[in-house]
Coordinates of C-alpha atoms in Angstrom, one line a residue:
X6 CA -12.6 65.0 -154.3
X7 CA -10.6 62.0 -155.7
X8 CA -7.6 64.3 -156.3
X9 CA -7.7 65.5 -152.7
X10 CA -7.7 61.9 -151.4
X11 CA -4.7 61.1 -153.5
X12 CA -2.9 64.2 -152.2
X13 CA -3.8 63.4 -148.6
X14 CA -2.6 59.8 -148.9
X15 CA 0.6 60.8 -150.6
X16 CA 1.3 63.4 -147.9
X17 CA 0.6 60.8 -145.2
X18 CA 3.1 58.4 -146.7
X19 CA 5.8 61.0 -146.9
X20 CA 5.1 61.9 -143.2
X21 CA 5.3 58.2 -142.2
X22 CA 8.5 57.8 -144.1
X23 CA 10.0 60.8 -142.4
X24 CA 9.0 59.4 -139.0
X25 CA 10.6 56.1 -139.8
X26 CA 13.9 57.7 -141.1
X27 CA 14.1 59.9 -138.0
X28 CA 13.5 56.9 -135.7
X29 CA 16.3 55.0 -137.4
X30 CA 18.6 57.9 -137.2
X31 CA 17.9 58.3 -133.4
X32 CA 18.5 54.6 -132.8
X33 CA 21.7 54.5 -134.8
X34 CA 23.0 57.6 -133.0
X35 CA 22.2 55.9 -129.7
X36 CA 24.1 52.8 -130.8
X37 CA 27.1 54.8 -131.9
X38 CA 27.4 56.1 -128.4
X39 CA 27.9 52.6 -127.0
X40 CA 31.4 51.5 -126.1
X41 CA 33.5 50.2 -129.0
X42 CA 34.3 46.5 -129.4
X43 CA 37.3 45.4 -127.3
X44 CA 39.6 42.4 -127.6
X45 CA 39.7 39.9 -124.7
X46 CA 42.1 37.0 -124.3
X47 CA 41.6 33.8 -122.3
X48 CA 44.1 31.1 -121.6
X49 CA 42.9 27.5 -121.2
X50 CA 45.0 25.3 -119.1
X51 CA 42.6 22.3 -118.8
X52 CA 43.1 19.2 -120.9
X53 CA 41.0 19.6 -124.0
X54 CA 39.9 16.8 -126.4
X55 CA 37.1 18.7 -128.2
X56 CA 36.8 22.3 -129.4
X57 CA 33.4 23.6 -130.3
X58 CA 33.1 27.2 -131.7
X59 CA 29.8 28.7 -132.8
X60 CA 29.8 32.3 -134.1
X61 CA 27.7 34.6 -136.2
X62 CA 29.5 37.2 -138.2
X63 CA 33.0 36.3 -136.9
X64 CA 35.9 34.9 -138.9
X65 CA 37.5 31.9 -137.2
X66 CA 41.2 31.2 -137.4
X67 CA 43.1 28.4 -135.8
X68 CA 46.9 28.4 -135.7
X69 CA 49.6 26.6 -133.7
X70 CA 50.7 28.0 -130.4
X71 CA 54.5 28.3 -130.3
X72 CA 56.4 27.4 -127.1
X73 CA 53.4 26.6 -124.9
X74 CA 51.2 23.7 -124.0
X75 CA 48.2 25.9 -123.3
X76 CA 45.3 27.0 -125.6
X77 CA 44.9 30.7 -126.1
X78 CA 41.6 32.2 -127.2
X79 CA 41.4 35.8 -128.5
X80 CA 38.1 37.4 -129.4
X81 CA 36.2 40.7 -129.7
X82 CA 33.2 41.6 -127.6
X83 CA 31.2 44.6 -126.4
X84 CA 28.4 45.3 -124.0
X85 CA 25.7 43.6 -126.0
X86 CA 27.5 40.9 -128.1
X87 CA 29.3 38.3 -126.0
X88 CA 30.6 34.8 -126.0
X89 CA 29.6 32.1 -123.6
X90 CA 33.0 30.3 -122.9
X91 CA 33.4 27.1 -120.9
X92 CA 36.0 24.3 -120.6
X93 CA 34.2 21.5 -118.9
X94 CA 34.6 17.7 -119.3
X95 CA 37.4 18.1 -121.8
X96 CA 35.4 20.3 -124.2
X97 CA 36.3 23.9 -124.9
X98 CA 33.0 25.6 -125.9
X99 CA 32.7 29.1 -127.4
X100 CA 29.1 30.1 -128.2
X101 CA 28.1 33.5 -129.5
X102 CA 25.4 35.3 -127.6
X103 CA 23.7 38.0 -129.8
X104 CA 22.5 40.1 -126.9
X105 CA 23.3 40.4 -123.3
X106 CA 19.9 40.6 -121.8
X107 CA 20.8 43.1 -119.1
X108 CA 22.5 45.4 -121.6
X109 CA 20.5 45.2 -124.8
X110 CA 18.2 48.1 -125.8
X111 CA 14.9 47.4 -127.5
X112 CA 16.2 48.7 -130.9
X113 CA 19.2 46.3 -130.8
X114 CA 16.8 43.6 -131.9
X115 CA 16.0 45.4 -135.1
X116 CA 19.2 47.2 -135.9
X117 CA 22.1 45.0 -134.8
X118 CA 24.6 45.6 -137.5
X119 CA 27.8 47.5 -136.9
X120 CA 30.3 47.0 -139.7
X121 CA 33.0 48.9 -137.9
X122 CA 33.4 46.2 -135.3
X123 CA 35.9 43.4 -135.6
X124 CA 34.4 40.1 -134.4
X125 CA 37.2 37.8 -135.3
X126 CA 38.1 34.7 -133.2
X127 CA 41.7 33.6 -133.0
X128 CA 42.5 30.2 -131.4
X129 CA 46.1 29.1 -130.8
X130 CA 46.5 25.5 -129.9
X131 CA 49.6 23.5 -128.9
X132 CA 51.4 21.7 -131.6
X133 CA 50.9 18.3 -129.9
X134 CA 47.2 18.8 -129.3
X135 CA 45.0 16.1 -131.0
X136 CA 41.3 17.1 -130.6
X137 CA 38.0 17.0 -132.4
X138 CA 36.9 20.3 -133.9
X139 CA 33.4 21.6 -134.5
X140 CA 33.6 25.1 -136.1
X141 CA 30.6 27.0 -137.3
X142 CA 30.0 30.7 -138.3
X143 CA 27.1 32.1 -140.3
X144 CA 28.7 35.1 -142.1
X145 CA 32.4 34.7 -141.7
X146 CA 35.4 32.8 -143.1
X147 CA 37.2 29.9 -141.5
X148 CA 40.9 29.2 -141.7
X149 CA 43.2 26.6 -140.1
X150 CA 46.9 26.2 -140.3
X151 CA 49.2 23.3 -139.3
X152 CA 46.6 21.6 -137.0
X153 CA 46.3 17.9 -136.1
X154 CA 42.9 16.6 -135.2
X155 CA 40.5 13.7 -135.0
X156 CA 37.1 14.3 -136.3
X157 CA 36.7 17.8 -137.8
X158 CA 33.4 19.4 -138.9
X159 CA 33.6 22.9 -140.4
X160 CA 30.6 24.9 -141.6
X161 CA 29.8 28.5 -142.8
X162 CA 26.8 29.8 -144.5
X163 CA 28.3 32.8 -146.3
X164 CA 32.0 32.5 -146.1
X165 CA 35.2 30.9 -147.5
X166 CA 37.3 28.2 -146.1
X167 CA 41.1 28.0 -146.2
X168 CA 42.6 24.8 -144.6
X169 CA 46.4 24.2 -145.0
X170 CA 49.0 21.8 -143.7
X171 CA 46.6 19.9 -141.5
X172 CA 46.3 16.2 -140.6
X173 CA 42.9 14.9 -139.6
X174 CA 41.3 11.5 -139.2
X175 CA 38.1 12.8 -140.9
X176 CA 37.3 16.3 -142.1
X177 CA 34.0 17.6 -143.5
X178 CA 33.9 21.2 -144.9
X179 CA 30.5 22.6 -146.0
X180 CA 29.5 26.1 -147.1
X181 CA 26.4 27.4 -148.8
X182 CA 27.9 30.4 -150.6
X183 CA 31.6 30.3 -150.5
X184 CA 34.9 28.8 -151.9
X185 CA 36.8 26.0 -150.3
X186 CA 40.6 25.9 -150.5
X187 CA 42.4 22.8 -149.0
X188 CA 46.2 22.4 -149.3
X189 CA 48.7 19.9 -148.0
X190 CA 46.2 18.0 -145.9
X191 CA 46.2 14.3 -145.0
X192 CA 43.3 12.3 -143.6
X193 CA 41.4 9.1 -143.8
X194 CA 38.4 11.0 -145.3
X195 CA 38.5 14.5 -146.6
X196 CA 35.1 15.7 -147.7
X197 CA 34.1 19.2 -148.9
X198 CA 30.9 20.6 -150.4
X199 CA 29.5 24.0 -151.4
X200 CA 26.3 25.0 -153.2
X201 CA 27.6 28.1 -154.9
X202 CA 31.4 28.2 -154.9
X203 CA 34.6 26.6 -156.2
X204 CA 36.7 23.9 -154.6
X205 CA 40.5 24.0 -154.9
X206 CA 42.5 21.1 -153.5
X207 CA 46.3 20.8 -153.6
X208 CA 48.6 17.9 -152.6
X209 CA 46.1 16.2 -150.4
X210 CA 46.0 12.5 -149.5
X211 CA 43.1 10.4 -148.4
X212 CA 39.6 9.4 -149.5
X213 CA 38.6 12.6 -151.2
X214 CA 35.0 13.6 -151.8
X215 CA 34.3 17.0 -153.4
X216 CA 30.9 18.3 -154.5
X217 CA 29.5 21.7 -155.7
X218 CA 26.3 22.6 -157.4
X219 CA 27.5 25.7 -159.2
X220 CA 31.3 26.0 -159.3
X221 CA 34.5 24.5 -160.6
X222 CA 36.6 21.8 -158.9
X223 CA 40.4 22.1 -159.4
X224 CA 43.1 20.0 -157.9
X225 CA 46.8 19.4 -158.1
X226 CA 48.9 16.3 -157.1
X227 CA 46.2 14.6 -155.1
X228 CA 46.0 10.9 -154.3
X229 CA 43.8 8.4 -152.5
X230 CA 42.1 5.1 -152.7
X231 CA 38.9 6.8 -153.6
X232 CA 38.5 10.1 -155.4
X233 CA 35.0 11.4 -155.9
X234 CA 34.3 14.7 -157.7
X235 CA 30.9 16.0 -158.7
X236 CA 29.5 19.3 -159.9
X237 CA 26.3 20.2 -161.7
X238 CA 27.5 23.3 -163.5
X239 CA 31.3 23.5 -163.6
X240 CA 34.6 22.1 -164.8
X241 CA 36.6 19.3 -163.1
X242 CA 40.3 19.8 -163.8
X243 CA 43.5 18.6 -162.2
X244 CA 46.4 16.3 -161.7
X245 CA 46.6 13.0 -159.8
X246 CA 49.8 11.7 -158.2
X247 CA 49.5 8.2 -159.6
X248 CA 49.1 6.0 -162.7
X249 CA 45.9 5.8 -164.8
X250 CA 46.0 2.0 -164.5
X251 CA 45.8 2.2 -160.7
X252 CA 42.2 3.4 -161.0
X253 CA 38.8 2.1 -161.9
X254 CA 37.5 5.2 -163.7
X255 CA 33.9 6.4 -164.0
X256 CA 33.5 9.7 -165.7
X257 CA 30.4 11.5 -167.2
X258 CA 29.7 14.9 -168.6
X259 CA 26.5 15.7 -170.4
X260 CA 27.6 19.0 -172.0
X261 CA 31.3 19.2 -172.1
X262 CA 34.6 17.6 -173.2
X263 CA 36.3 14.7 -171.5
X264 CA 39.9 13.7 -172.0
X265 CA 39.9 10.3 -170.2
X266 CA 38.2 7.0 -170.8
X267 CA 36.2 4.9 -168.4
X268 CA 38.0 1.7 -167.4
X269 CA 37.9 -1.2 -165.0
X270 CA 40.5 -3.2 -163.2
X271 CA 42.1 -0.6 -161.0
X272 CA 42.4 -1.1 -157.2
X273 CA 41.5 2.5 -156.6
X274 CA 38.4 4.4 -157.6
X275 CA 38.2 7.7 -159.6
X276 CA 34.6 8.9 -160.1
X277 CA 34.1 12.3 -161.9
X278 CA 30.7 13.7 -162.9
X279 CA 29.6 17.1 -164.2
X280 CA 26.3 17.9 -166.0
X281 CA 27.6 21.1 -167.8
X282 CA 31.3 21.3 -167.8
X283 CA 34.6 19.8 -169.0
X284 CA 36.7 17.0 -167.4
X285 CA 40.4 17.3 -167.9
X286 CA 42.7 15.0 -165.9
X287 CA 46.5 14.5 -165.9
X288 CA 48.2 11.4 -164.3
X289 CA 51.7 12.2 -163.1
X290 CA 53.1 8.7 -163.1

């Protein structure tokens, strides 16, 4: 009797598994019949002082617009995944809407991934535009090239950041699981942090603040009145465009080598800390 119960239970589990697999196949087949993603372009002629982009799986890229004083937005959409776009009161807002209520099927709420689709957002801005930027994506990368801005806040959960040749008053880059690469950037304050990733900074000027829990921090020819670098498990290595005597130096590593000494008397601040890693710094003057 006990054996029969086991056989009946096992057979029931196999039948249930078959029903689930068949259901998934039917739903995915239905989704594959939907229209493919299409690219749409929108030109913004209003005067813009703030740009706010919030996406989900999209990569976000911002580049200069050549030969025009208008902002151009290019993005991919389909019948169920859309963007709510507005340009009111000087703010360009691009918000991702996961499902269009009148188009979504019930199974979309359980099986919404389609890796064949391209969800990238490309924003071209005039070279003379000075605006505040708020950029956020959950599962995509963020890149910016040759942009001038005021206050800039950039965030991604599972993606990398690549910021080059930009000039901002303040910039804060945060990612949970990704690398941050910042090159040839100038700002009053340039701050970057990642939980699980590396930070690479090249030829940047400003008050620099970099932190990572599990990753290395590398830099080349950086300078600033205040340079703060902190990592729990990683190395801190790089070159500073200045003299060692310019800086009051505070360094600490619990389990690693350190090639510079702490000192006081400098007008600028260099603060470097790692729990498990090496500190290796070169002064170029």
